[in-house]
Amino acid sequence: MLNYVNEFLFGGEILEKTLVKNKHLAYGIIVAYLVFVKWAGPALMKNRKPFELKYAMILYDFGQAFANAYLTYNIIKNGWESWHLHCKLQERVVELPQIAEKLLRYGWLIYLVKYLDLIDTCMFVLRKRDRQVSFLHVFHHCIMCVFCCWFIGQIKTVGYYVVFGLGLNTSVHVVLYFYYGVAAIGPNMVKYLWWKRYLTQFQIAQFFLILAYLSYGFYTGCERMGVKEITFFVYTFIILLLFMDFFKKINIKRKS
């Protein structure tokens, strides 16, 4: 069993893995997720008591925090080592094949983690926490899966903004899932979660930095303005506006 898991996660040709090669399966999971969290799940739970899921949530949240910490360390480590090539990922340089292979390996793990992210919404539904199944939450999860599905097959033609963006994103998720894990332990942990108010600001800062880096890349020519890059820029800008609107509503509610 352990050998199978190890082979699935770290072995074989990444581009030949079923979830990468079969895009219909990957997109099918996203569609199934949407159907469950927006229709099937609420209908199933309509006349039922909410599930507790305390220990499942603790295990899931801390597991995700650990996975994202592992990815953050390796992305930052490899990103730092290859920084001298941040303007040359579109060129033919000697080191590029090795860098692309590393990016692909960690890109595959991030790809899996993004699909695992969908589980938290399913838990919200089963616990009848409908308020947490917001448009922003569902939209963000779905689009991140779509981007990972789209980008992983083209990892050798993307720019350094992917390394920069993923390094930031995984580090943010370490903090988020650690918070969720501690909160899931019980009400007695609330006194240790005074920093909750800064979580949304942390996420907003992430999107500002990604947009700033992409703008810098476009201006200097380090990043080409292709379809992938422009699409990613537009998405990041939209999600930034959504998070800022969410933050504004939280502040209004807090003051009232």
PDB file of C-alpha atoms in Angstrom:
ATOM      1  CA  MET A   1       0.000   0.000   0.000  1.00  0.00           C
ATOM      2  CA  LEU A   2       2.759   2.449   0.971  1.00  0.00           C
ATOM      3  CA  ASN A   3       4.681   1.556  -2.177  1.00  0.00           C
ATOM      4  CA  TYR A   4       1.603   2.314  -4.273  1.00  0.00           C
ATOM      5  CA  VAL A   5       1.098   5.696  -2.567  1.00  0.00           C
ATOM      6  CA  ASN A   6       4.784   6.554  -2.995  1.00  0.00           C
ATOM      7  CA  GLU A   7       4.657   5.625  -6.687  1.00  0.00           C
ATOM      8  CA  PHE A   8       1.450   7.613  -7.186  1.00  0.00           C
ATOM      9  CA  LEU A   9       2.868  10.738  -5.556  1.00  0.00           C
ATOM     10  CA  PHE A  10       6.531  10.692  -6.522  1.00  0.00           C
ATOM     11  CA  GLY A  11       7.097   8.066  -9.216  1.00  0.00           C
ATOM     12  CA  GLY A  12       6.515   7.645 -12.922  1.00  0.00           C
ATOM     13  CA  GLU A  13       6.026  10.144 -15.711  1.00  0.00           C
ATOM     14  CA  ILE A  14       3.909  13.031 -14.448  1.00  0.00           C
ATOM     15  CA  LEU A  15       2.367  13.796 -17.828  1.00  0.00           C
ATOM     16  CA  GLU A  16       1.255  10.155 -18.137  1.00  0.00           C
ATOM     17  CA  LYS A  17      -0.643  10.107 -14.838  1.00  0.00           C
ATOM     18  CA  THR A  18      -4.380   9.567 -15.250  1.00  0.00           C
ATOM     19  CA  LEU A  19      -5.483  12.820 -13.621  1.00  0.00           C
ATOM     20  CA  VAL A  20      -3.069  14.793 -15.814  1.00  0.00           C
ATOM     21  CA  LYS A  21      -3.550  12.913 -19.059  1.00  0.00           C
ATOM     22  CA  ASN A  22      -7.329  12.548 -18.813  1.00  0.00           C
ATOM     23  CA  LYS A  23      -8.643  16.116 -18.689  1.00  0.00           C
ATOM     24  CA  HIS A  24     -12.244  14.894 -18.814  1.00  0.00           C
ATOM     25  CA  LEU A  25     -11.739  13.141 -15.465  1.00  0.00           C
ATOM     26  CA  ALA A  26     -10.131  16.241 -13.952  1.00  0.00           C
ATOM     27  CA  TYR A  27     -12.918  18.550 -15.105  1.00  0.00           C
ATOM     28  CA  GLY A  28     -15.505  15.917 -14.193  1.00  0.00           C
ATOM     29  CA  ILE A  29     -14.365  16.088 -10.559  1.00  0.00           C
ATOM     30  CA  ILE A  30     -14.912  19.855 -10.595  1.00  0.00           C
ATOM     31  CA  VAL A  31     -18.412  19.441 -12.048  1.00  0.00           C
ATOM     32  CA  ALA A  32     -19.250  16.750  -9.461  1.00  0.00           C
ATOM     33  CA  TYR A  33     -17.989  19.096  -6.724  1.00  0.00           C
ATOM     34  CA  LEU A  34     -20.254  21.903  -7.941  1.00  0.00           C
ATOM     35  CA  VAL A  35     -23.271  19.607  -8.167  1.00  0.00           C
ATOM     36  CA  PHE A  36     -22.685  18.317  -4.625  1.00  0.00           C
ATOM     37  CA  VAL A  37     -22.014  21.613  -2.840  1.00  0.00           C
ATOM     38  CA  LYS A  38     -24.737  23.625  -4.583  1.00  0.00           C
ATOM     39  CA  TRP A  39     -27.546  21.081  -5.080  1.00  0.00           C
ATOM     40  CA  ALA A  40     -27.096  17.423  -4.116  1.00  0.00           C
ATOM     41  CA  GLY A  41     -25.425  18.060  -0.752  1.00  0.00           C
ATOM     42  CA  PRO A  42     -27.933  20.624   0.572  1.00  0.00           C
ATOM     43  CA  ALA A  43     -30.820  18.421  -0.643  1.00  0.00           C
ATOM     44  CA  LEU A  44     -29.298  15.406   1.123  1.00  0.00           C
ATOM     45  CA  MET A  45     -28.885  17.335   4.381  1.00  0.00           C
ATOM     46  CA  LYS A  46     -32.215  19.186   4.283  1.00  0.00           C
ATOM     47  CA  ASN A  47     -34.007  16.943   6.795  1.00  0.00           C
ATOM     48  CA  ARG A  48     -30.920  15.632   8.565  1.00  0.00           C
ATOM     49  CA  LYS A  49     -28.934  16.812  11.542  1.00  0.00           C
ATOM     50  CA  PRO A  50     -25.479  18.211  10.724  1.00  0.00           C
ATOM     51  CA  PHE A  51     -22.566  15.800  10.988  1.00  0.00           C
ATOM     52  CA  GLU A  52     -20.009  16.523  13.720  1.00  0.00           C
ATOM     53  CA  LEU A  53     -16.829  15.639  11.732  1.00  0.00           C
ATOM     54  CA  LYS A  54     -14.598  17.183  14.421  1.00  0.00           C
ATOM     55  CA  TYR A  55     -11.756  14.687  14.231  1.00  0.00           C
ATOM     56  CA  ALA A  56     -12.001  14.368  10.453  1.00  0.00           C
ATOM     57  CA  MET A  57     -11.628  18.152  10.204  1.00  0.00           C
ATOM     58  CA  ILE A  58      -8.655  18.272  12.555  1.00  0.00           C
ATOM     59  CA  LEU A  59      -6.883  15.528  10.615  1.00  0.00           C
ATOM     60  CA  TYR A  60      -7.728  17.094   7.262  1.00  0.00           C
ATOM     61  CA  ASP A  61      -6.755  20.663   8.200  1.00  0.00           C
ATOM     62  CA  PHE A  62      -3.432  19.811   9.816  1.00  0.00           C
ATOM     63  CA  GLY A  63      -2.691  17.372   6.990  1.00  0.00           C
ATOM     64  CA  GLN A  64      -3.264  20.137   4.450  1.00  0.00           C
ATOM     65  CA  ALA A  65      -1.145  22.549   6.494  1.00  0.00           C
ATOM     66  CA  PHE A  66       1.707  20.017   6.521  1.00  0.00           C
ATOM     67  CA  ALA A  67       1.378  19.305   2.780  1.00  0.00           C
ATOM     68  CA  ASN A  68       1.431  23.015   1.942  1.00  0.00           C
ATOM     69  CA  ALA A  69       4.404  23.593   4.269  1.00  0.00           C
ATOM     70  CA  TYR A  70       6.333  20.844   2.454  1.00  0.00           C
ATOM     71  CA  LEU A  71       5.478  22.393  -0.909  1.00  0.00           C
ATOM     72  CA  THR A  72       6.265  25.933   0.249  1.00  0.00           C
ATOM     73  CA  TYR A  73       9.725  24.905   1.431  1.00  0.00           C
ATOM     74  CA  ASN A  74      10.581  23.097  -1.789  1.00  0.00           C
ATOM     75  CA  ILE A  75       9.150  25.743  -4.109  1.00  0.00           C
ATOM     76  CA  ILE A  76      10.987  28.572  -2.334  1.00  0.00           C
ATOM     77  CA  LYS A  77      14.203  26.523  -2.161  1.00  0.00           C
ATOM     78  CA  ASN A  78      14.149  25.646  -5.857  1.00  0.00           C
ATOM     79  CA  GLY A  79      12.852  29.079  -6.817  1.00  0.00           C
ATOM     80  CA  TRP A  80      15.733  30.754  -5.013  1.00  0.00           C
ATOM     81  CA  GLU A  81      18.272  28.445  -6.623  1.00  0.00           C
ATOM     82  CA  SER A  82      16.885  29.194 -10.092  1.00  0.00           C
ATOM     83  CA  TRP A  83      16.274  32.928  -9.575  1.00  0.00           C
ATOM     84  CA  HIS A  84      19.119  33.776 -11.964  1.00  0.00           C
ATOM     85  CA  LEU A  85      16.949  32.285 -14.711  1.00  0.00           C
ATOM     86  CA  HIS A  86      13.731  34.112 -13.843  1.00  0.00           C
ATOM     87  CA  CYS A  87      13.953  36.111 -17.072  1.00  0.00           C
ATOM     88  CA  LYS A  88      15.059  33.142 -19.169  1.00  0.00           C
ATOM     89  CA  LEU A  89      12.435  30.453 -18.647  1.00  0.00           C
ATOM     90  CA  GLN A  90      11.199  31.066 -22.190  1.00  0.00           C
ATOM     91  CA  GLU A  91      14.706  30.625 -23.628  1.00  0.00           C
ATOM     92  CA  ARG A  92      16.836  27.565 -24.307  1.00  0.00           C
ATOM     93  CA  VAL A  93      19.358  27.439 -21.471  1.00  0.00           C
ATOM     94  CA  VAL A  94      21.363  24.460 -20.266  1.00  0.00           C
ATOM     95  CA  GLU A  95      19.740  24.287 -16.803  1.00  0.00           C
ATOM     96  CA  LEU A  96      16.168  24.599 -18.064  1.00  0.00           C
ATOM     97  CA  PRO A  97      15.305  20.874 -18.509  1.00  0.00           C
ATOM     98  CA  GLN A  98      16.298  20.114 -14.903  1.00  0.00           C
ATOM     99  CA  ILE A  99      14.345  23.117 -13.587  1.00  0.00           C
ATOM    100  CA  ALA A 100      11.297  22.200 -15.667  1.00  0.00           C
ATOM    101  CA  GLU A 101      11.399  18.639 -14.305  1.00  0.00           C
ATOM    102  CA  LYS A 102      11.484  19.910 -10.700  1.00  0.00           C
ATOM    103  CA  LEU A 103       8.640  22.327 -11.420  1.00  0.00           C
ATOM    104  CA  LEU A 104       6.633  19.507 -12.935  1.00  0.00           C
ATOM    105  CA  ARG A 105       7.172  17.253  -9.886  1.00  0.00           C
ATOM    106  CA  TYR A 106       6.049  19.898  -7.407  1.00  0.00           C
ATOM    107  CA  GLY A 107       3.376  21.118  -9.817  1.00  0.00           C
ATOM    108  CA  TRP A 108       1.870  17.618  -9.746  1.00  0.00           C
ATOM    109  CA  LEU A 109       1.723  17.617  -5.937  1.00  0.00           C
ATOM    110  CA  ILE A 110       0.163  21.090  -5.885  1.00  0.00           C
ATOM    111  CA  TYR A 111      -2.322  19.864  -8.479  1.00  0.00           C
ATOM    112  CA  LEU A 112      -3.380  17.085  -6.093  1.00  0.00           C
ATOM    113  CA  VAL A 113      -3.541  19.444  -3.113  1.00  0.00           C
ATOM    114  CA  LYS A 114      -5.854  21.798  -5.021  1.00  0.00           C
ATOM    115  CA  TYR A 115      -8.270  18.931  -5.588  1.00  0.00           C
ATOM    116  CA  LEU A 116      -8.001  17.990  -1.908  1.00  0.00           C
ATOM    117  CA  ASP A 117      -8.968  21.605  -1.138  1.00  0.00           C
ATOM    118  CA  LEU A 118     -12.434  20.784  -2.462  1.00  0.00           C
ATOM    119  CA  ILE A 119     -13.051  18.498   0.512  1.00  0.00           C
ATOM    120  CA  ASP A 120     -13.390  21.380   2.972  1.00  0.00           C
ATOM    121  CA  THR A 121     -16.469  22.712   1.144  1.00  0.00           C
ATOM    122  CA  CYS A 122     -18.016  19.241   1.221  1.00  0.00           C
ATOM    123  CA  MET A 123     -17.468  19.224   4.990  1.00  0.00           C
ATOM    124  CA  PHE A 124     -19.205  22.616   5.260  1.00  0.00           C
ATOM    125  CA  VAL A 125     -22.211  21.131   3.455  1.00  0.00           C
ATOM    126  CA  LEU A 126     -22.297  18.011   5.645  1.00  0.00           C
ATOM    127  CA  ARG A 127     -22.078  20.213   8.744  1.00  0.00           C
ATOM    128  CA  LYS A 128     -24.815  22.489   7.322  1.00  0.00           C
ATOM    129  CA  ARG A 129     -22.549  25.532   7.430  1.00  0.00           C
ATOM    130  CA  ASP A 130     -24.223  27.022   4.360  1.00  0.00           C
ATOM    131  CA  ARG A 131     -22.930  30.534   5.061  1.00  0.00           C
ATOM    132  CA  GLN A 132     -19.379  29.313   4.458  1.00  0.00           C
ATOM    133  CA  VAL A 133     -20.261  27.881   1.037  1.00  0.00           C
ATOM    134  CA  SER A 134     -20.059  31.343  -0.522  1.00  0.00           C
ATOM    135  CA  PHE A 135     -19.644  32.243  -4.180  1.00  0.00           C
ATOM    136  CA  LEU A 136     -16.101  33.447  -3.465  1.00  0.00           C
ATOM    137  CA  HIS A 137     -15.149  30.196  -1.742  1.00  0.00           C
ATOM    138  CA  VAL A 138     -16.545  27.898  -4.452  1.00  0.00           C
ATOM    139  CA  PHE A 139     -15.359  30.069  -7.361  1.00  0.00           C
ATOM    140  CA  HIS A 140     -11.813  30.271  -5.998  1.00  0.00           C
ATOM    141  CA  HIS A 141     -11.546  26.504  -5.430  1.00  0.00           C
ATOM    142  CA  CYS A 142     -12.925  25.642  -8.872  1.00  0.00           C
ATOM    143  CA  ILE A 143     -10.790  28.093 -10.833  1.00  0.00           C
ATOM    144  CA  MET A 144      -7.602  27.044  -9.025  1.00  0.00           C
ATOM    145  CA  CYS A 145      -8.282  23.435 -10.061  1.00  0.00           C
ATOM    146  CA  VAL A 146      -8.935  24.543 -13.640  1.00  0.00           C
ATOM    147  CA  PHE A 147      -5.701  26.549 -13.742  1.00  0.00           C
ATOM    148  CA  CYS A 148      -3.667  23.657 -12.336  1.00  0.00           C
ATOM    149  CA  CYS A 149      -5.246  21.302 -14.868  1.00  0.00           C
ATOM    150  CA  TRP A 150      -4.473  23.745 -17.679  1.00  0.00           C
ATOM    151  CA  PHE A 151      -0.952  24.684 -16.603  1.00  0.00           C
ATOM    152  CA  ILE A 152       0.503  21.324 -15.606  1.00  0.00           C
ATOM    153  CA  GLY A 153       0.595  20.031 -19.162  1.00  0.00           C
ATOM    154  CA  GLN A 154       2.380  23.198 -20.300  1.00  0.00           C
ATOM    155  CA  ILE A 155       4.827  23.622 -17.425  1.00  0.00           C
ATOM    156  CA  LYS A 156       7.797  23.837 -19.805  1.00  0.00           C
ATOM    157  CA  THR A 157       6.360  26.920 -21.505  1.00  0.00           C
ATOM    158  CA  VAL A 158       5.267  28.956 -18.480  1.00  0.00           C
ATOM    159  CA  GLY A 159       7.183  31.786 -16.873  1.00  0.00           C
ATOM    160  CA  TYR A 160       8.668  32.331 -13.440  1.00  0.00           C
ATOM    161  CA  TYR A 161       5.425  33.938 -12.260  1.00  0.00           C
ATOM    162  CA  VAL A 162       4.116  30.396 -11.700  1.00  0.00           C
ATOM    163  CA  VAL A 163       6.949  29.678  -9.241  1.00  0.00           C
ATOM    164  CA  PHE A 164       6.423  33.032  -7.522  1.00  0.00           C
ATOM    165  CA  GLY A 165       2.636  32.657  -7.362  1.00  0.00           C
ATOM    166  CA  LEU A 166       2.639  29.065  -6.134  1.00  0.00           C
ATOM    167  CA  GLY A 167       5.250  29.826  -3.482  1.00  0.00           C
ATOM    168  CA  LEU A 168       3.020  32.585  -2.122  1.00  0.00           C
ATOM    169  CA  ASN A 169      -0.183  30.571  -2.445  1.00  0.00           C
ATOM    170  CA  THR A 170       1.094  27.496  -0.621  1.00  0.00           C
ATOM    171  CA  SER A 171       2.559  29.631   2.181  1.00  0.00           C
ATOM    172  CA  VAL A 172      -0.812  31.364   2.639  1.00  0.00           C
ATOM    173  CA  HIS A 173      -2.522  27.969   2.808  1.00  0.00           C
ATOM    174  CA  VAL A 174      -0.150  26.807   5.545  1.00  0.00           C
ATOM    175  CA  VAL A 175      -1.457  29.628   7.727  1.00  0.00           C
ATOM    176  CA  LEU A 176      -5.101  29.152   6.700  1.00  0.00           C
ATOM    177  CA  TYR A 177      -5.214  25.413   7.309  1.00  0.00           C
ATOM    178  CA  PHE A 178      -3.288  25.735  10.569  1.00  0.00           C
ATOM    179  CA  TYR A 179      -5.924  28.233  11.717  1.00  0.00           C
ATOM    180  CA  TYR A 180      -8.764  25.932  10.647  1.00  0.00           C
ATOM    181  CA  GLY A 181      -7.113  22.987  12.400  1.00  0.00           C
ATOM    182  CA  VAL A 182      -6.721  24.849  15.687  1.00  0.00           C
ATOM    183  CA  ALA A 183     -10.287  26.218  15.449  1.00  0.00           C
ATOM    184  CA  ALA A 184     -11.649  22.707  14.831  1.00  0.00           C
ATOM    185  CA  ILE A 185     -10.279  21.510  18.178  1.00  0.00           C
ATOM    186  CA  GLY A 186     -13.026  23.405  19.970  1.00  0.00           C
ATOM    187  CA  PRO A 187     -14.289  26.710  21.466  1.00  0.00           C
ATOM    188  CA  ASN A 188     -11.576  26.607  24.122  1.00  0.00           C
ATOM    189  CA  MET A 189      -9.030  27.462  21.397  1.00  0.00           C
ATOM    190  CA  VAL A 190     -10.707  30.748  20.383  1.00  0.00           C
ATOM    191  CA  LYS A 191      -8.520  32.773  22.764  1.00  0.00           C
ATOM    192  CA  TYR A 192      -5.460  31.665  20.769  1.00  0.00           C
ATOM    193  CA  LEU A 193      -6.966  32.725  17.437  1.00  0.00           C
ATOM    194  CA  TRP A 194      -6.893  36.508  17.921  1.00  0.00           C
ATOM    195  CA  TRP A 195      -5.043  36.766  14.608  1.00  0.00           C
ATOM    196  CA  LYS A 196      -8.096  35.577  12.634  1.00  0.00           C
ATOM    197  CA  ARG A 197      -8.814  39.176  11.594  1.00  0.00           C
ATOM    198  CA  TYR A 198      -5.544  39.262   9.645  1.00  0.00           C
ATOM    199  CA  LEU A 199      -6.209  36.163   7.512  1.00  0.00           C
ATOM    200  CA  THR A 200      -8.138  37.970   4.782  1.00  0.00           C
ATOM    201  CA  GLN A 201      -5.535  40.758   4.720  1.00  0.00           C
ATOM    202  CA  PHE A 202      -2.854  38.102   4.274  1.00  0.00           C
ATOM    203  CA  GLN A 203      -4.744  36.668   1.294  1.00  0.00           C
ATOM    204  CA  ILE A 204      -5.280  40.108  -0.233  1.00  0.00           C
ATOM    205  CA  ALA A 205      -1.560  40.880   0.117  1.00  0.00           C
ATOM    206  CA  GLN A 206      -0.815  37.645  -1.755  1.00  0.00           C
ATOM    207  CA  PHE A 207      -2.850  38.757  -4.776  1.00  0.00           C
ATOM    208  CA  PHE A 208      -1.329  42.242  -4.740  1.00  0.00           C
ATOM    209  CA  LEU A 209       2.170  40.735  -4.801  1.00  0.00           C
ATOM    210  CA  ILE A 210       1.328  38.344  -7.650  1.00  0.00           C
ATOM    211  CA  LEU A 211      -0.135  41.189  -9.730  1.00  0.00           C
ATOM    212  CA  ALA A 212       2.880  43.366  -8.949  1.00  0.00           C
ATOM    213  CA  TYR A 213       5.293  40.616 -10.004  1.00  0.00           C
ATOM    214  CA  LEU A 214       3.395  39.933 -13.232  1.00  0.00           C
ATOM    215  CA  SER A 215       3.287  43.659 -14.027  1.00  0.00           C
ATOM    216  CA  TYR A 216       7.031  43.847 -13.399  1.00  0.00           C
ATOM    217  CA  GLY A 217       7.540  40.838 -15.669  1.00  0.00           C
ATOM    218  CA  PHE A 218       5.451  42.316 -18.486  1.00  0.00           C
ATOM    219  CA  TYR A 219       7.237  45.664 -18.190  1.00  0.00           C
ATOM    220  CA  THR A 220      10.758  44.209 -18.198  1.00  0.00           C
ATOM    221  CA  GLY A 221      10.026  41.506 -20.750  1.00  0.00           C
ATOM    222  CA  CYS A 222      10.791  38.717 -18.273  1.00  0.00           C
ATOM    223  CA  GLU A 223       7.236  37.432 -18.718  1.00  0.00           C
ATOM    224  CA  ARG A 224       5.613  37.220 -22.115  1.00  0.00           C
ATOM    225  CA  MET A 225       2.044  38.458 -22.519  1.00  0.00           C
ATOM    226  CA  GLY A 226       0.567  35.206 -23.797  1.00  0.00           C
ATOM    227  CA  VAL A 227      -2.931  33.809 -23.319  1.00  0.00           C
ATOM    228  CA  LYS A 228      -1.984  31.943 -20.106  1.00  0.00           C
ATOM    229  CA  GLU A 229      -0.321  34.969 -18.573  1.00  0.00           C
ATOM    230  CA  ILE A 230      -3.097  37.439 -19.394  1.00  0.00           C
ATOM    231  CA  THR A 231      -5.794  34.985 -18.255  1.00  0.00           C
ATOM    232  CA  PHE A 232      -3.954  34.447 -14.968  1.00  0.00           C
ATOM    233  CA  PHE A 233      -3.519  38.212 -14.505  1.00  0.00           C
ATOM    234  CA  VAL A 234      -7.234  38.884 -15.109  1.00  0.00           C
ATOM    235  CA  TYR A 235      -8.277  36.063 -12.753  1.00  0.00           C
ATOM    236  CA  THR A 236      -5.948  37.313 -10.009  1.00  0.00           C
ATOM    237  CA  PHE A 237      -7.336  40.832 -10.397  1.00  0.00           C
ATOM    238  CA  ILE A 238     -10.939  39.545 -10.184  1.00  0.00           C
ATOM    239  CA  ILE A 239     -10.247  37.391  -7.126  1.00  0.00           C
ATOM    240  CA  LEU A 240      -8.476  40.358  -5.498  1.00  0.00           C
ATOM    241  CA  LEU A 241     -11.603  42.495  -5.965  1.00  0.00           C
ATOM    242  CA  LEU A 242     -13.792  39.717  -4.539  1.00  0.00           C
ATOM    243  CA  PHE A 243     -11.577  39.328  -1.464  1.00  0.00           C
ATOM    244  CA  MET A 244     -11.471  43.106  -0.937  1.00  0.00           C
ATOM    245  CA  ASP A 245     -15.276  43.220  -1.122  1.00  0.00           C
ATOM    246  CA  PHE A 246     -15.457  40.343   1.379  1.00  0.00           C
ATOM    247  CA  PHE A 247     -13.037  42.163   3.693  1.00  0.00           C
ATOM    248  CA  LYS A 248     -15.108  45.355   3.437  1.00  0.00           C
ATOM    249  CA  LYS A 249     -18.300  43.482   4.381  1.00  0.00           C
ATOM    250  CA  ILE A 250     -16.554  41.857   7.366  1.00  0.00           C
ATOM    251  CA  ASN A 251     -15.436  45.266   8.653  1.00  0.00           C
ATOM    252  CA  ILE A 252     -18.923  46.746   8.241  1.00  0.00           C
ATOM    253  CA  LYS A 253     -20.435  43.790  10.105  1.00  0.00           C
ATOM    254  CA  ARG A 254     -17.796  44.026  12.853  1.00  0.00           C
ATOM    255  CA  LYS A 255     -18.402  47.759  13.385  1.00  0.00           C
ATOM    256  CA  SER A 256     -22.173  47.333  13.473  1.00  0.00           C
TER     257      SER A 256
END
